[in-house]
XYZ file of C-alpha atoms in Angstrom:
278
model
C -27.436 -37.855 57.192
C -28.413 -35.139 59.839
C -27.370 -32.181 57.988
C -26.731 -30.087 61.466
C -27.057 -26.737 59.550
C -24.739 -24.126 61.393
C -24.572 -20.468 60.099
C -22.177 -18.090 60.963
C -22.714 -13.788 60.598
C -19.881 -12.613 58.227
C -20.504 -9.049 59.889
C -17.645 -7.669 57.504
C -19.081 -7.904 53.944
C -23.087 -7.337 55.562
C -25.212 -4.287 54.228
C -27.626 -2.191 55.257
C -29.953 -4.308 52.824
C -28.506 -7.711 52.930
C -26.999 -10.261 55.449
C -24.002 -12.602 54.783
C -23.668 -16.140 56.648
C -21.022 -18.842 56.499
C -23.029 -22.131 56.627
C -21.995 -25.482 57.397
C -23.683 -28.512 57.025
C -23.173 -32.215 56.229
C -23.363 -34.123 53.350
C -23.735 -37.549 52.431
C -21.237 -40.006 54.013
C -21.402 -37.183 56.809
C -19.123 -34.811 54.974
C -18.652 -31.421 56.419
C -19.181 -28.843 53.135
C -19.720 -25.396 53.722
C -21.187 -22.375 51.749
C -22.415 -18.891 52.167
C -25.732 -17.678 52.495
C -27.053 -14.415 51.469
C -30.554 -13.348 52.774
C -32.357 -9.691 52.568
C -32.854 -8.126 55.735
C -36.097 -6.738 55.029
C -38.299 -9.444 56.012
C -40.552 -11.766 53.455
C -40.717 -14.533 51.467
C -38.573 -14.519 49.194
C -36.833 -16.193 45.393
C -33.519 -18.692 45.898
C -30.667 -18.530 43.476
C -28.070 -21.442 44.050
C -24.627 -20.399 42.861
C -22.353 -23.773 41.707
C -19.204 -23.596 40.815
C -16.573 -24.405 38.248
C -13.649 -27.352 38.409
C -11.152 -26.670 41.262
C -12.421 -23.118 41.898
C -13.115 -21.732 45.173
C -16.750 -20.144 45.595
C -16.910 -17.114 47.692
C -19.704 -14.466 48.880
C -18.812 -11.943 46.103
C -19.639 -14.331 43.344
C -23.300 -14.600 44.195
C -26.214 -12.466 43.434
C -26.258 -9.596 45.375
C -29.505 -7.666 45.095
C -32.065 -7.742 48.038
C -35.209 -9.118 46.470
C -33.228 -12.819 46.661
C -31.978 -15.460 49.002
C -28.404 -16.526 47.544
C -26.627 -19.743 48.807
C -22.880 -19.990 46.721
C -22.065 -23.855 47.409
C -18.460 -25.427 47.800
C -19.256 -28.976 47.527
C -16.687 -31.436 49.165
C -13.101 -31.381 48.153
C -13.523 -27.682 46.469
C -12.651 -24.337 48.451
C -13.583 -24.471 52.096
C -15.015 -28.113 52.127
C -11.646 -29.876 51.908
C -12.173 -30.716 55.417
C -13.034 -34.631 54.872
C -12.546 -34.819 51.267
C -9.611 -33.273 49.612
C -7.881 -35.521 46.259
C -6.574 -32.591 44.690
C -7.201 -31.570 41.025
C -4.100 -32.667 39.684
C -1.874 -36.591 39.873
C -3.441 -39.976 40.643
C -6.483 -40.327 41.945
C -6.988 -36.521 41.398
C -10.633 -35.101 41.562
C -12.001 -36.844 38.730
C -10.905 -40.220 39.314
C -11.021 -40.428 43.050
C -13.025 -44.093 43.418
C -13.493 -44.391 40.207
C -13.642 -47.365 40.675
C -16.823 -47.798 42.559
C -20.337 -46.082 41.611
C -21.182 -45.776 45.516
C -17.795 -44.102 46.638
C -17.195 -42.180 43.460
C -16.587 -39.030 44.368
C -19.200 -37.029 41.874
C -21.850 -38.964 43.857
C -21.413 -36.886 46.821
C -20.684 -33.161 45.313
C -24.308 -33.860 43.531
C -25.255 -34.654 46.650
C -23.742 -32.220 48.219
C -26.422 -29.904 45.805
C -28.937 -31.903 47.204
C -28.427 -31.108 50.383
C -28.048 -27.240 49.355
C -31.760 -27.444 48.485
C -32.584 -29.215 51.553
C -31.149 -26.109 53.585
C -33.265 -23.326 51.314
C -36.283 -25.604 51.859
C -35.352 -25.566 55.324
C -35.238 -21.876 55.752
C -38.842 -19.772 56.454
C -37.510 -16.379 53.998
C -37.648 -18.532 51.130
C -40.254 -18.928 48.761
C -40.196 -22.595 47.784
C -41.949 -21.959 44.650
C -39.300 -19.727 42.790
C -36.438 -22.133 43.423
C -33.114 -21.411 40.482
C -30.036 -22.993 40.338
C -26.911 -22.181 38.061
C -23.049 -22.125 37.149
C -20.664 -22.842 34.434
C -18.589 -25.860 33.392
C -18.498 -28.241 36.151
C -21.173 -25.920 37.683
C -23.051 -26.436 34.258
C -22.802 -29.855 35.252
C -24.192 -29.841 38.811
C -26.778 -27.719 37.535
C -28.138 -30.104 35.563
C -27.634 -32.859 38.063
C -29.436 -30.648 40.835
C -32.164 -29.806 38.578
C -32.682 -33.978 37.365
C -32.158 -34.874 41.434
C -34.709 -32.354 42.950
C -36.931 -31.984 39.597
C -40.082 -31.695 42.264
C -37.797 -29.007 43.796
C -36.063 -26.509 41.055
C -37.936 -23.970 39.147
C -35.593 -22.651 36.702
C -31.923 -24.192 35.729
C -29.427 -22.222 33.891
C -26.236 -24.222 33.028
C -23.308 -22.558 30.602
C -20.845 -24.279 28.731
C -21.959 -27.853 30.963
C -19.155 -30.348 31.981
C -19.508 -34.437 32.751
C -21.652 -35.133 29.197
C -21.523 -38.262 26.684
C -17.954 -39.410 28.343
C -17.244 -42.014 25.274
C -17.543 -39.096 22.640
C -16.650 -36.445 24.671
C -13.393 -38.339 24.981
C -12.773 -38.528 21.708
C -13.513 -35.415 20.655
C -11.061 -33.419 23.605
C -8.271 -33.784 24.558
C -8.577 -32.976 29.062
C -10.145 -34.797 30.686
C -10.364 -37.657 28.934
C -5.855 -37.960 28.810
C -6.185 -38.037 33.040
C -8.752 -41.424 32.303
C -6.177 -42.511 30.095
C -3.764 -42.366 32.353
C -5.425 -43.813 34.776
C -6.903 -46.872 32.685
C -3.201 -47.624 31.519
C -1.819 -47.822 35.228
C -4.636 -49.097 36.754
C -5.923 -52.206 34.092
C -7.524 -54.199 36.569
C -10.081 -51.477 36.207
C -10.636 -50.790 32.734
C -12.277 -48.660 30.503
C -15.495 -51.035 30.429
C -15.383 -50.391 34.531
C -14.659 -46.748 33.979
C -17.541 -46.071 31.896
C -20.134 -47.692 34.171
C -19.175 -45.637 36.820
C -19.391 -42.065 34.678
C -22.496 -43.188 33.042
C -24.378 -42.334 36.669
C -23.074 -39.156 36.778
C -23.558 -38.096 33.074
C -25.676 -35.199 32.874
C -27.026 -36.867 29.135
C -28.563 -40.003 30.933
C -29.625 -37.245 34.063
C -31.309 -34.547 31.662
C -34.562 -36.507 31.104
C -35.380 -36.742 34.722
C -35.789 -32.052 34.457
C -39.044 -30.664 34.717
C -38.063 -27.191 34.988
C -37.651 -25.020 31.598
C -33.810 -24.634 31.028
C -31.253 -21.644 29.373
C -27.957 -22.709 28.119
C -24.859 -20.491 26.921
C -22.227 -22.250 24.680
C -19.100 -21.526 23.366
C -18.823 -22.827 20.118
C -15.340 -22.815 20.165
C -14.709 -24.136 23.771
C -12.114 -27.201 23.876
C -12.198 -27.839 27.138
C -16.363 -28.697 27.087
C -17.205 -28.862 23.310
C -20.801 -28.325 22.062
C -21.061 -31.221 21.333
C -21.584 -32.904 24.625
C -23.367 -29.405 25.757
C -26.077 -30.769 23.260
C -25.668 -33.991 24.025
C -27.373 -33.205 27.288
C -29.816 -30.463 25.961
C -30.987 -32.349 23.343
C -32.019 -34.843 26.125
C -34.371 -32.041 27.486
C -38.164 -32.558 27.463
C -38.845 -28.565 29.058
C -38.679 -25.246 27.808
C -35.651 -24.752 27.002
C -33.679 -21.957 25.310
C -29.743 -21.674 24.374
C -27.719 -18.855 23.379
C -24.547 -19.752 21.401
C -21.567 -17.254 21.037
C -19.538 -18.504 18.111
C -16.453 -16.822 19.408
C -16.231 -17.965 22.811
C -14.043 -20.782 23.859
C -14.815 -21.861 27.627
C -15.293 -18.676 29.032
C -18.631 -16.640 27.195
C -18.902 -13.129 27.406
C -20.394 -11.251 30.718
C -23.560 -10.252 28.544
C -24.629 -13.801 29.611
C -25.481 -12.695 32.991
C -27.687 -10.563 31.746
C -29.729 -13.066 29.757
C -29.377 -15.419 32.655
C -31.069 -13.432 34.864
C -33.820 -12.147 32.443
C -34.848 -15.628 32.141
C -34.832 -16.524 35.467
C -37.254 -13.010 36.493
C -39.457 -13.880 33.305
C -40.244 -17.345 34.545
C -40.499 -15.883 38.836
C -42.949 -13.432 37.219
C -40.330 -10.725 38.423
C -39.727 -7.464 37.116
């Protein structure tokens, strides 16, 4: 797919040290996603942070890093803030987000948001300020998710992954052991029985980030919540425990799905301790 990268000057949220863009691009099946892209004006070579992002949220400019010794690029991958353009299922009802094709490996929809991280990298590769060597992508929950899928899918590409509190892991236990998301597959399996759970689980098994986390190469910091229903620890492990890097993880026993700020902090430590940053 020619990704026909378009960025736009957000002159309003600009400063003296940093430049904002809107970019466009396409993704594969030619979907138009869109992002923002944060560059230092002072110019050099310089260290990529990819922002992904969490179920049904909407990614703007503000949540990425905003210090001038790094390129940021916050993603909206197709069907999630302003890349509903060809793609848009919804979050909630039947199909819904996480069961929109389900029922094909090809057309399900989780193929083309990690694509849609694929193609992310593509455009940082693509651009002559950054320094393809120092190369980090991140995010929380379903971001979790993609960052392990981006970091497995470009593993010749990505330098440093740091998911927290990872979504999309061991679907047959993780199932069982919580109650969302696995009542919408329910659902679904119940109305829809010429599909099937046996059908169902084929398709999710190319998208879990368990059966993905072999293919890393880069060295990897995880944040749980050990009390988090919504993405238990035990398909956070599931995953990690998969891992054949460096890897660290930092559990906060009283944190459900959300962990504490402090997190940044360590994220970001290990991400300037393995750039050889100060």
């Amino acid at each position: 797919v020619d990704p026909q990268y378009k960025l736009i000057r957000i002159d309003s949220i600009c400063t003296p040290d940093k430049e904002w863009y809107l970019l466009e691009m396409r993704s594969l099946g030619n979907v138009l996603i869109r992002g923002f892209y944060g560059k230092p004006v002072k110019p050099g070579k310089y260290p990529a942070i990819l922002h992904v992002q969490g179920y049904g949220s909407t990614m703007i400019p503000q949540w990425g890093y905003q210090g001038n010794d790094m390129v940021s690029l916050v993603l909206n991958i197709r069907g999630h803030g302003n890349s509903r353009d060809n793609i848009d299922p919804g979050f909630r009802g039947d199909p819904g987000y996480l069961l929109y094709q389900i029922h094909d490996k090809e057309m399900y929809i989780y193929r083309g948001a990690y694509m849609d991280c694929r193609r992310a990298v593509d455009f940082l590769f693509s651009r002559p300020e950054v320094d393809n060597t120092r190369m980090v992508v991140e995010g929380g929950s379903q971001g979790g998710a993609l960052t392990f899928a981006t970091a497995a899918l470009n593993n010749d590409r990505i330098t440093v992954a740091v998911p927290n509190v990872p979504f999309l892991s061991d679907f047959p236990d993780y199932f069982r052991c919580a109650n969302w998301p696995g009542n919408e597959f329910a659902g679904y399996v119940k109305d829809h029985p010429e599909i099937g759970w046996e059908k169902v689980y084929e398709t999710l098994s190319y998208i879990d980030i368990k059966n993905l986390a072999p293919w890393i190469k880069c060295p990897v910091l995880m944040g749980v919540g050990l009390v988090d229903e919504t993405c238990p620890p035990h398909i956070n492990f599931a995953a990690y425990n998969q891992l054949s890097v460096p890897k660290e993880y930092i559990v906060y026993p009283e944190s459900g799905h959300s962990i504490p700020a402090e997190f940044g902090n360590r994220r970001m430590e290990f991400i300037r301790k393995y750039f050889g940053m100060k």
